[in-house]
PDB file of C-alpha atoms in Angstrom:
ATOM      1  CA  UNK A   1      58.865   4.143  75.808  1.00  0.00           C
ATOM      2  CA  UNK A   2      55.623   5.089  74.376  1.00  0.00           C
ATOM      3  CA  UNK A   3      55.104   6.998  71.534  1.00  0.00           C
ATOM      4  CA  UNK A   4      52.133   9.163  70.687  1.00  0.00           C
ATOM      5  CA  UNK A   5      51.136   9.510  67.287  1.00  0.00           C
ATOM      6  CA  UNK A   6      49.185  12.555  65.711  1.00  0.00           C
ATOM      7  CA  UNK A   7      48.416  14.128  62.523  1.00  0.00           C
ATOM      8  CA  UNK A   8      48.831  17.988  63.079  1.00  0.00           C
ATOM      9  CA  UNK A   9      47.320  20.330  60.408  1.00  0.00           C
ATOM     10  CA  UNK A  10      44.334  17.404  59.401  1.00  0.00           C
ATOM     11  CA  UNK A  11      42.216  18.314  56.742  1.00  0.00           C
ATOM     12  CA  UNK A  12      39.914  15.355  57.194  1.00  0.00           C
ATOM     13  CA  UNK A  13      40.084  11.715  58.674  1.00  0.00           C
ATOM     14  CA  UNK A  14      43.313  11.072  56.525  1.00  0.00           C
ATOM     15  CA  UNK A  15      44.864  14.259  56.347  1.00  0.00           C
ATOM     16  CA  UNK A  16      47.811  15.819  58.279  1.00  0.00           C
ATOM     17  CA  UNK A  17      51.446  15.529  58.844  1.00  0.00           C
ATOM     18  CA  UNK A  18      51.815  12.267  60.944  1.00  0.00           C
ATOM     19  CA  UNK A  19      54.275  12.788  63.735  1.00  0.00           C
ATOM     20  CA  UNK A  20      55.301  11.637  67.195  1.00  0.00           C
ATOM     21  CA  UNK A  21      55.226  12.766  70.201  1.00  0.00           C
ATOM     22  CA  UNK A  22      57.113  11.537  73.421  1.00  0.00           C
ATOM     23  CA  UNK A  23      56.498  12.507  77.062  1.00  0.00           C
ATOM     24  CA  UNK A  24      58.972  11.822  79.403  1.00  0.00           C
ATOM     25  CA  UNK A  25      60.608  12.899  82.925  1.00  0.00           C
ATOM     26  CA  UNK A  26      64.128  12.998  81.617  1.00  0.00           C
ATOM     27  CA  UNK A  27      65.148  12.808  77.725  1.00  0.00           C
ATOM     28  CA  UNK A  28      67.446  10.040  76.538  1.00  0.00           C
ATOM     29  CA  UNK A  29      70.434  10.418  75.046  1.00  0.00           C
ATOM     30  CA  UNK A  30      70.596  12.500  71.631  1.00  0.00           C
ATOM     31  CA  UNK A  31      71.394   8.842  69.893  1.00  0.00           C
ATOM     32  CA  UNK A  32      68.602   7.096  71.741  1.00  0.00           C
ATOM     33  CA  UNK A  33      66.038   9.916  70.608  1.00  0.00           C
ATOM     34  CA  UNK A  34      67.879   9.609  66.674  1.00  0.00           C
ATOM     35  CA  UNK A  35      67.212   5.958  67.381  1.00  0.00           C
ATOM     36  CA  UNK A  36      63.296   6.060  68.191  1.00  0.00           C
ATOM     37  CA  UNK A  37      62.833   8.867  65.679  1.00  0.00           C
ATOM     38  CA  UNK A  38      64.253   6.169  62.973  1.00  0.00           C
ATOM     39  CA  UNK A  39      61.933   3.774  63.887  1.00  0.00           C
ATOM     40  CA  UNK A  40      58.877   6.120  64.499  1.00  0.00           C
ATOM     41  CA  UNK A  41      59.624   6.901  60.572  1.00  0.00           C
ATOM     42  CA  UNK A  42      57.251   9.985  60.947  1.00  0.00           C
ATOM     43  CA  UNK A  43      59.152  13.163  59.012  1.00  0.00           C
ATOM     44  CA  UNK A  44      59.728  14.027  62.925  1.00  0.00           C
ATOM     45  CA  UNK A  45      59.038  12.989  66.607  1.00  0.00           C
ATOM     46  CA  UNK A  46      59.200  15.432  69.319  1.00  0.00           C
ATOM     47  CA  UNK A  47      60.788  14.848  73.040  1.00  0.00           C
ATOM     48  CA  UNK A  48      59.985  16.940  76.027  1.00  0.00           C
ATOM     49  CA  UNK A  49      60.673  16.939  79.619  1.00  0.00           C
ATOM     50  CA  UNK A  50      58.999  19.209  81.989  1.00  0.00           C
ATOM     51  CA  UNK A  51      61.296  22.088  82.656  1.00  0.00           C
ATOM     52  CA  UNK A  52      60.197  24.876  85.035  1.00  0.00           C
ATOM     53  CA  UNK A  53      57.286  26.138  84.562  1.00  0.00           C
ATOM     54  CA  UNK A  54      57.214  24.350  81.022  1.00  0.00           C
ATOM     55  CA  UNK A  55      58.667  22.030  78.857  1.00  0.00           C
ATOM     56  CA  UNK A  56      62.341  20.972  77.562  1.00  0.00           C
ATOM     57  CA  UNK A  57      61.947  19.818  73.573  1.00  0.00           C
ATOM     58  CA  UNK A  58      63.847  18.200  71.085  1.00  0.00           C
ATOM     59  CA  UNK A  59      62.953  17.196  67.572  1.00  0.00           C
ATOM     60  CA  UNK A  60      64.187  14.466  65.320  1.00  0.00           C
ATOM     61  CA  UNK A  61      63.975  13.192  62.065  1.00  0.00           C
ATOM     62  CA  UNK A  62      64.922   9.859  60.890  1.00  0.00           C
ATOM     63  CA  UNK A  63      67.870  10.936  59.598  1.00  0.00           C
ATOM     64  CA  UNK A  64      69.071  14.519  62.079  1.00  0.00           C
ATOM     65  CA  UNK A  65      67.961  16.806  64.908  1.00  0.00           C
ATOM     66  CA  UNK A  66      66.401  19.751  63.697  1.00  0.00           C
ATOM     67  CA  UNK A  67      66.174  22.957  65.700  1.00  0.00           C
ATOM     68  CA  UNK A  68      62.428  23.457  65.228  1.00  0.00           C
ATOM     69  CA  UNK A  69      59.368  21.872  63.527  1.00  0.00           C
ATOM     70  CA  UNK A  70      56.006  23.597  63.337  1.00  0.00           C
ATOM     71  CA  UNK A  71      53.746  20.107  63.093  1.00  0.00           C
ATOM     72  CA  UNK A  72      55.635  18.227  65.644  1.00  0.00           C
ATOM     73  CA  UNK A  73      55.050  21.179  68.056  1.00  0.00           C
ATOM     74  CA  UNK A  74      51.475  21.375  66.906  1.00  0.00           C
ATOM     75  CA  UNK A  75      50.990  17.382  67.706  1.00  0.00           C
ATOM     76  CA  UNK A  76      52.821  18.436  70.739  1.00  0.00           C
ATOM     77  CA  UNK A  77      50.451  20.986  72.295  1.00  0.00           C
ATOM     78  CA  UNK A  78      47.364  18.499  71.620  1.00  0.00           C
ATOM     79  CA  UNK A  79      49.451  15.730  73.725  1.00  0.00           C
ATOM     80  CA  UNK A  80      50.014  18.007  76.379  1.00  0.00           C
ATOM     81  CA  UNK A  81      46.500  19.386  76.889  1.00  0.00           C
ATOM     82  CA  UNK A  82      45.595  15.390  76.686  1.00  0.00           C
ATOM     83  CA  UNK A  83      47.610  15.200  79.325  1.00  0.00           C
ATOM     84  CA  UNK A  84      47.263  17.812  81.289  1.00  0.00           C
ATOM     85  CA  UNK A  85      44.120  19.826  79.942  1.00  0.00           C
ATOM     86  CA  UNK A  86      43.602  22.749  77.528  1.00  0.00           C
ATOM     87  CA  UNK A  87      45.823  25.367  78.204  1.00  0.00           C
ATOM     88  CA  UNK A  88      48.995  27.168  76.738  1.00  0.00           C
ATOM     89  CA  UNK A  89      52.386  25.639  77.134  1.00  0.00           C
ATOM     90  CA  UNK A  90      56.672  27.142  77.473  1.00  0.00           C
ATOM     91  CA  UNK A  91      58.591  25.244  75.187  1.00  0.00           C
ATOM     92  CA  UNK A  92      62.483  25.830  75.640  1.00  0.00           C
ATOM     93  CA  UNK A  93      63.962  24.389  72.324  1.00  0.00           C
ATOM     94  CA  UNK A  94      67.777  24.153  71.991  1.00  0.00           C
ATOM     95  CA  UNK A  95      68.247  27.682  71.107  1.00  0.00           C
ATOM     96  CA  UNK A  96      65.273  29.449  71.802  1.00  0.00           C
ATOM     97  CA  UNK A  97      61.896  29.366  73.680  1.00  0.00           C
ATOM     98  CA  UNK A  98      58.125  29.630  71.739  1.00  0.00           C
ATOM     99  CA  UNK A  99      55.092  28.416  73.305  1.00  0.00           C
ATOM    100  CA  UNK A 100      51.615  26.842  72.086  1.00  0.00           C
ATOM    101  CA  UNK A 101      48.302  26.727  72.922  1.00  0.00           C
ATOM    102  CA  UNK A 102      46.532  23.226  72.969  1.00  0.00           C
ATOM    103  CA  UNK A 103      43.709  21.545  73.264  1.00  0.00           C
ATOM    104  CA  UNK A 104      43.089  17.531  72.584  1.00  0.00           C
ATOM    105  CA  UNK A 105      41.858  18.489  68.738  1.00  0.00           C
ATOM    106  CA  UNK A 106      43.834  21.557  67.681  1.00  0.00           C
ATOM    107  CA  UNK A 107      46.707  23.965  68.454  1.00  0.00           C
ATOM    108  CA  UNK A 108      48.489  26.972  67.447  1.00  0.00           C
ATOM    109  CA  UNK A 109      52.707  27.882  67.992  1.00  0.00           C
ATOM    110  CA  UNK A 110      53.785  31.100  68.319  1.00  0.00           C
ATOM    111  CA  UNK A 111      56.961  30.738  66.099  1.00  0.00           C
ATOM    112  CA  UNK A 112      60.543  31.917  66.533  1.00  0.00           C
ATOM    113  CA  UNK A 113      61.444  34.741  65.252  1.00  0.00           C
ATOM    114  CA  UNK A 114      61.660  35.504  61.670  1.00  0.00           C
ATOM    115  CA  UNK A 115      63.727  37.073  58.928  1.00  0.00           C
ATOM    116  CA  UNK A 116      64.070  36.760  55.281  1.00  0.00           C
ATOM    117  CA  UNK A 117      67.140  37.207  53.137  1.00  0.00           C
ATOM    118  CA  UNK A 118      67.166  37.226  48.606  1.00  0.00           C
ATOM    119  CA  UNK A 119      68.877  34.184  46.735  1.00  0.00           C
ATOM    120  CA  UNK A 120      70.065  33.936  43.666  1.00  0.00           C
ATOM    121  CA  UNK A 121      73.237  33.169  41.858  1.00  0.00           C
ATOM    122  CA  UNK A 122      74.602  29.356  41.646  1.00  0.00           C
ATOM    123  CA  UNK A 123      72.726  28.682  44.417  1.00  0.00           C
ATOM    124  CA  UNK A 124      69.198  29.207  43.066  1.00  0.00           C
ATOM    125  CA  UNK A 125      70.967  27.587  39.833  1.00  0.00           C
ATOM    126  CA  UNK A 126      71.168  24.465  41.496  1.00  0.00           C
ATOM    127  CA  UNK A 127      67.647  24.623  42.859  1.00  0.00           C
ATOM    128  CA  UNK A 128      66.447  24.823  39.830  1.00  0.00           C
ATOM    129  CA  UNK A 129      68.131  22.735  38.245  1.00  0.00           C
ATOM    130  CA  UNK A 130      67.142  20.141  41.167  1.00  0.00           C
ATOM    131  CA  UNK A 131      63.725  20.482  40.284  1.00  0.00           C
ATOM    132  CA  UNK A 132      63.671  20.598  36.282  1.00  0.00           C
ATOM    133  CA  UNK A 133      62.783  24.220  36.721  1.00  0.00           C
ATOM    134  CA  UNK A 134      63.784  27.368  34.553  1.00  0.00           C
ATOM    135  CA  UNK A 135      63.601  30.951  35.451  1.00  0.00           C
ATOM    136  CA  UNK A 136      60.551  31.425  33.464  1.00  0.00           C
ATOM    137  CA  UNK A 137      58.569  28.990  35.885  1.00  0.00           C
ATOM    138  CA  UNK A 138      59.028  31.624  39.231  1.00  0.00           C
ATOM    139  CA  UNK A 139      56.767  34.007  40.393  1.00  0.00           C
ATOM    140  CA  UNK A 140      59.112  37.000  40.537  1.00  0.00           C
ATOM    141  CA  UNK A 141      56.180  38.826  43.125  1.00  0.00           C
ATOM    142  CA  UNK A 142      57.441  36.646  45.662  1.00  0.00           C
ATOM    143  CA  UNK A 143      61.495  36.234  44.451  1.00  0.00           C
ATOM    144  CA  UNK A 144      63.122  33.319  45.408  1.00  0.00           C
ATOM    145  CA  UNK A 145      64.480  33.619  49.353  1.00  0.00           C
ATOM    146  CA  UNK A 146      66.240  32.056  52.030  1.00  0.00           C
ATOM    147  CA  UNK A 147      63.388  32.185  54.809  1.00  0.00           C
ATOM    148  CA  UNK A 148      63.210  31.561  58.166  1.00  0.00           C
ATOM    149  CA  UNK A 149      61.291  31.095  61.433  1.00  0.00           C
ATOM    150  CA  UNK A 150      63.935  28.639  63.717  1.00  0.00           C
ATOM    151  CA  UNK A 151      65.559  26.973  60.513  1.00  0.00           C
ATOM    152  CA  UNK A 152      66.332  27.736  57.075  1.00  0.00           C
ATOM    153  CA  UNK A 153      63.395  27.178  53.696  1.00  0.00           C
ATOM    154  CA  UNK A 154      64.432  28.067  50.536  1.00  0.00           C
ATOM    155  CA  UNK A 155      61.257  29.181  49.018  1.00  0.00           C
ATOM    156  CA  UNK A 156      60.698  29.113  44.831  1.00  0.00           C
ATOM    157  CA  UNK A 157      57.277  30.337  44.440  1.00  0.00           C
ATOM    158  CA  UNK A 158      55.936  29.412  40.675  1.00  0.00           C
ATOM    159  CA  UNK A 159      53.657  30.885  38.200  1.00  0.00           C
ATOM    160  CA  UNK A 160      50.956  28.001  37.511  1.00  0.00           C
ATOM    161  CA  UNK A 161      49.514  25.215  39.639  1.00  0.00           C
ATOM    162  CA  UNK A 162      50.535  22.402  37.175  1.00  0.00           C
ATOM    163  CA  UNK A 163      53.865  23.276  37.397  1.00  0.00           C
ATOM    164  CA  UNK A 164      53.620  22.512  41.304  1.00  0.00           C
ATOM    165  CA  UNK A 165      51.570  19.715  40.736  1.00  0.00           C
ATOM    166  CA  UNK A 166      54.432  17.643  38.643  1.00  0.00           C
ATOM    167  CA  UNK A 167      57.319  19.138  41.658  1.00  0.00           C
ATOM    168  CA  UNK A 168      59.926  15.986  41.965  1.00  0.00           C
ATOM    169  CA  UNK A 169      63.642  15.915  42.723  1.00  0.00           C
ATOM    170  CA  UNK A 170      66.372  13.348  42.497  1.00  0.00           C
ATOM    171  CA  UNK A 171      66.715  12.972  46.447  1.00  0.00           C
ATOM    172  CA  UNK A 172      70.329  12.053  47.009  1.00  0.00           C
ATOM    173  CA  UNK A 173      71.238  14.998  44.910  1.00  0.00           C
ATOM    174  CA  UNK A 174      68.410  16.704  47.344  1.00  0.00           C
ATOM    175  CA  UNK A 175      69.651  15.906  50.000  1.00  0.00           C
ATOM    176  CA  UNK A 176      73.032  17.123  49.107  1.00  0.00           C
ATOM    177  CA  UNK A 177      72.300  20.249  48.366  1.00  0.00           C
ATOM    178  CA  UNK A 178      69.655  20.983  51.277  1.00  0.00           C
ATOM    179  CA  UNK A 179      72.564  19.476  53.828  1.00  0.00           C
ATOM    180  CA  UNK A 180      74.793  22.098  51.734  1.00  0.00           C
ATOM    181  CA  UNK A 181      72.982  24.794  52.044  1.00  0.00           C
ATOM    182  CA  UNK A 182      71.509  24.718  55.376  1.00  0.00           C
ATOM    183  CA  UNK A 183      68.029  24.399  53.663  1.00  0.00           C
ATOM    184  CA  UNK A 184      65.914  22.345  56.070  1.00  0.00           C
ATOM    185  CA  UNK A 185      63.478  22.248  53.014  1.00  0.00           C
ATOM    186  CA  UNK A 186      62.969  22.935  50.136  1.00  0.00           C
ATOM    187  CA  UNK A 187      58.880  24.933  49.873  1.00  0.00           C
ATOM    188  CA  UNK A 188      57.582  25.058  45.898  1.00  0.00           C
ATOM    189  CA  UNK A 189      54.394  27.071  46.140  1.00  0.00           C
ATOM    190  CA  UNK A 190      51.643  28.799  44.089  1.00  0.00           C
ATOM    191  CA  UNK A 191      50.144  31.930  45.096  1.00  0.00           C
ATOM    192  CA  UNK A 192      45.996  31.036  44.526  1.00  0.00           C
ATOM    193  CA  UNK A 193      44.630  34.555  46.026  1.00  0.00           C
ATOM    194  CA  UNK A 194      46.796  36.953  47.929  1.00  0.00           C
ATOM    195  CA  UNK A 195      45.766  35.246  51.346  1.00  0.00           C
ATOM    196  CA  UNK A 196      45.759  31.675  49.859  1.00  0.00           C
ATOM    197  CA  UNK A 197      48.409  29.093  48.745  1.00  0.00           C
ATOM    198  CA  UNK A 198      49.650  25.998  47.598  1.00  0.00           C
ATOM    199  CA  UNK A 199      52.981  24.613  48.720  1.00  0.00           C
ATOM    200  CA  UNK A 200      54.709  21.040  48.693  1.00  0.00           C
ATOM    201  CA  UNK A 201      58.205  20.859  50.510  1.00  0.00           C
ATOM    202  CA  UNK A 202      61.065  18.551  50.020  1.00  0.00           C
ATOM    203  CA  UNK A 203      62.662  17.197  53.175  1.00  0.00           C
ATOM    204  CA  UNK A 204      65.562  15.462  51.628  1.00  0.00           C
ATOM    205  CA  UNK A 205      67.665  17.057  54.760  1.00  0.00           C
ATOM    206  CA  UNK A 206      65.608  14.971  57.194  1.00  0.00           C
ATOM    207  CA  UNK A 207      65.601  11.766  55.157  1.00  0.00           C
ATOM    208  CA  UNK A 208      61.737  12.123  54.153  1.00  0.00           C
ATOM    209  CA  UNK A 209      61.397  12.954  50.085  1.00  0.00           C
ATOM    210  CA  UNK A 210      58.136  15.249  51.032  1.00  0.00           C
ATOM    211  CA  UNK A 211      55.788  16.479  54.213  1.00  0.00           C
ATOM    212  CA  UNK A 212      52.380  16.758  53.334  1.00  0.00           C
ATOM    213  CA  UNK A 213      52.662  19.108  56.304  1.00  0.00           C
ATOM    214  CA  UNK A 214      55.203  22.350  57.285  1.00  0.00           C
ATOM    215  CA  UNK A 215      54.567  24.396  60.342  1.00  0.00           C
ATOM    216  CA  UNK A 216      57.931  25.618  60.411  1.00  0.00           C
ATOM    217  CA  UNK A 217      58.383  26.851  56.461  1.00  0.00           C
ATOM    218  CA  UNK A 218      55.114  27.918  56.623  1.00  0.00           C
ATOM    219  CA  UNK A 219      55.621  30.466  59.567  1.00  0.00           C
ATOM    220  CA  UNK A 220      59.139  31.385  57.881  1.00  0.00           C
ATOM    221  CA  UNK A 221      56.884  31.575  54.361  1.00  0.00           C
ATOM    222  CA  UNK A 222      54.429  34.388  56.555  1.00  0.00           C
ATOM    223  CA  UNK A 223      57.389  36.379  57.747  1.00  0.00           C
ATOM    224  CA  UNK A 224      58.685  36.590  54.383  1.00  0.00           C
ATOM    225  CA  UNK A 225      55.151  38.108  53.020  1.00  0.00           C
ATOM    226  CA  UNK A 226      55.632  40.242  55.693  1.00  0.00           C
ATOM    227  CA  UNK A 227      58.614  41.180  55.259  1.00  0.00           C
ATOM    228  CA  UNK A 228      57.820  42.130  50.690  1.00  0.00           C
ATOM    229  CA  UNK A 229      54.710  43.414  52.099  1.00  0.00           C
ATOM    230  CA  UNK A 230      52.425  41.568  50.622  1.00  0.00           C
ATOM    231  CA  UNK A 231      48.745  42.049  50.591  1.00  0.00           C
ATOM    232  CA  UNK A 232      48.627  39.257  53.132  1.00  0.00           C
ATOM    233  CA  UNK A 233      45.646  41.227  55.467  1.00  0.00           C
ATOM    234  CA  UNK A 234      46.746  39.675  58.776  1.00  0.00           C
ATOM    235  CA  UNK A 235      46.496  36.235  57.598  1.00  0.00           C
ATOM    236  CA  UNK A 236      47.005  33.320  55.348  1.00  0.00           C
ATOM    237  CA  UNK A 237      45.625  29.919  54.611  1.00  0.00           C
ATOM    238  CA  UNK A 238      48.320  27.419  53.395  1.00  0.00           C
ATOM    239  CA  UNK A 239      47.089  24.259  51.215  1.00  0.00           C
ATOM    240  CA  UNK A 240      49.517  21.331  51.119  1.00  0.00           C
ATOM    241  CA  UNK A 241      49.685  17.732  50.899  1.00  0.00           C
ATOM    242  CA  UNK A 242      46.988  17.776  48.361  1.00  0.00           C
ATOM    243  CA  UNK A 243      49.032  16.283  45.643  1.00  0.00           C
ATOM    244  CA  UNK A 244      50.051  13.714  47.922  1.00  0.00           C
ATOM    245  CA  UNK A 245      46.532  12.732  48.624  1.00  0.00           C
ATOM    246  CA  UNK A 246      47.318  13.565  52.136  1.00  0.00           C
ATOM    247  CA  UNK A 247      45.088  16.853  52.822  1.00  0.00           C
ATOM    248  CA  UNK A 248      46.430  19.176  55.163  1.00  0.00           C
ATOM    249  CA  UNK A 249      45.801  22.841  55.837  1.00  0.00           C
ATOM    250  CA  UNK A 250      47.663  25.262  58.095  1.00  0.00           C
ATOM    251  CA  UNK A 251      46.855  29.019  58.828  1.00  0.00           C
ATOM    252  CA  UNK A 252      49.386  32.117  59.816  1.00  0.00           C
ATOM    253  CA  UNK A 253      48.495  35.006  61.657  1.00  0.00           C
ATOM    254  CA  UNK A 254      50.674  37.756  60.750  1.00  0.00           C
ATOM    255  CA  UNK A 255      51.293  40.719  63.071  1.00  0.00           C
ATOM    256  CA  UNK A 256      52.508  43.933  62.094  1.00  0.00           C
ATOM    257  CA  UNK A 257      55.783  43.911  63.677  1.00  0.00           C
ATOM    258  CA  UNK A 258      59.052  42.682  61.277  1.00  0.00           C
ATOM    259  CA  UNK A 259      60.496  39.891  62.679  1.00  0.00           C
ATOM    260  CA  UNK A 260      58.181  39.224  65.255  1.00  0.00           C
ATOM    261  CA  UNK A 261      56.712  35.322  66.028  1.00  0.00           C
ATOM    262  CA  UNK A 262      53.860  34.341  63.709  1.00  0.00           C
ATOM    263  CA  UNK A 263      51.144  32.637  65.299  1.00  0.00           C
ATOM    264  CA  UNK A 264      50.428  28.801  63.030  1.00  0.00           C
ATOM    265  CA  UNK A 265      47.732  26.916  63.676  1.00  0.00           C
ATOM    266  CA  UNK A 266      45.985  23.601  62.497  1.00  0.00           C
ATOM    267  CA  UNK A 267      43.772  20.831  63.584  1.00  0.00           C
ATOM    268  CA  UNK A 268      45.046  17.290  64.960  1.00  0.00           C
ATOM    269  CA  UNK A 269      44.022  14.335  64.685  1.00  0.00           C
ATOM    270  CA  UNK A 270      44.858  10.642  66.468  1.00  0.00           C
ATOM    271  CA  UNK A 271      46.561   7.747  64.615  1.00  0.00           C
ATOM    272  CA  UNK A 272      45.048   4.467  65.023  1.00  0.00           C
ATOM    273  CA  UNK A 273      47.745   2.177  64.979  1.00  0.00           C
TER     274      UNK A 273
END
């Protein structure tokens, strides 16, 4: 079975979140896909089947399916216009549909919904505590929140950039709590300029420490600014992988609408392997 594999949101020749992509006429079996997506070893590896008029997708970690993932969808639409030509794409996930638009270089999701909900108590306790962080480290503008766009973020936005900088986690006890929770990551960020950030996100849920690369927290981290009505202006440019040395950069398009899809978009790149 062949495996594509791309680097969605590149910032440069080594930049992006590697993942892979798999064409087929009929998926394999959920443990067959867990399998591949194990030996793949990318943070994810999407599966699709054409479906109608569109496509039938799946995504898997090494470790778990997960219900959505923004840069395995965004490697996705660049495989499919390779395939098939530039052009916008139906993708029927396992509880929802979304599409994107791709060509063989770039592409841009329209999300799942959105919604946003405040956390605090023992559970933002044992975030912090995860992370080695105290209270005085947040950035009460944007409050600590269970976020989403097609899976749960918890999101802990911090005052200063070093404090993101040094961001690291015992990851059993990560993945723990994230499996716990429902927190399909874990995004630390820093607030640069009201239409610019930082973020890193742990992925202890999916068996990957960190992803130099989050479509899917970074739509759910839009809908949220939305949501506190932040001076966001339509749009916002996300930073993230730098402190990995893995450069990758991801921008949101914001409508007005609460709730509604928020359009992420990125370049791609092709692995040589």
């Amino acid at each position: 079975m062949h495996v594509l594999r791309l680097a969605a949101f590149s910032h440069g020749v080594s930049g992006g979140n590697p993942a892979g992509v798999v064409l087929v006429d009929t998926l394999p079996t959920p443990d067959a896909m867990q399998r591949i997506a194990a030996e793949v070893g990318y943070s994810e590896t999407a599966f699709a089947m054409p479906q109608g008029d569109g496509w039938r997708v799946r995504y898997f970690s090494p470790e778990a399916e997960v219900p959505f993932c923004g840069h395995a969808t965004i490697a996705l639409g660049a495989a499919l216009a390779m395939r098939q030509g530039d052009g916008a794409f139906a993708l029927a996930l396992n509880d929802i549909r979304i599409s994107v638009e791709g060509t063989s270089e770039s592409a841009a999701l329209q999300s799942p919904p959105t919604h946003s909900a405040p956390c605090g108590g023992a559970r933002i306790e044992a975030a912090l505590g995860l992370f080695g962080l105290a209270h005085g480290d947040l950035d009460l503008r944007i409050p600590p929140a269970t976020i989403h766009a097609g899976a749960d973020h918890l999101v802990l936005m911090l005052k200063d950039r070093a404090t993101l900088a040094a961001m690291a986690y015992d990851f059993e006890r990560g993945r723990r709590l994230m499996r716990a929770e429902g927190w399909i990551t874990v995004l630390l960020g820093w607030s640069e300029a009201p239409q610019r950030f930082v973020t890193r996100n742990a992925f202890a849920y999916g068996g990957v420490y960190e992803d130099p690369a989050t479509g899917a927290s970074t739509a759910a981290l839009a809908g949220y600014l939305r949501d506190l009505a932040w001076p966001h202006d339509g749009s916002v440019v996300v930073s993230q992988g730098d402190d990995m040395g893995v450069p990758s950069r991801i921008r949101a398009d914001i409508p007005s609408r609460p709730g509604s899809a928020i359009r992420v978009s990125g370049s791609v790149r092709t692995i040589d392997v």
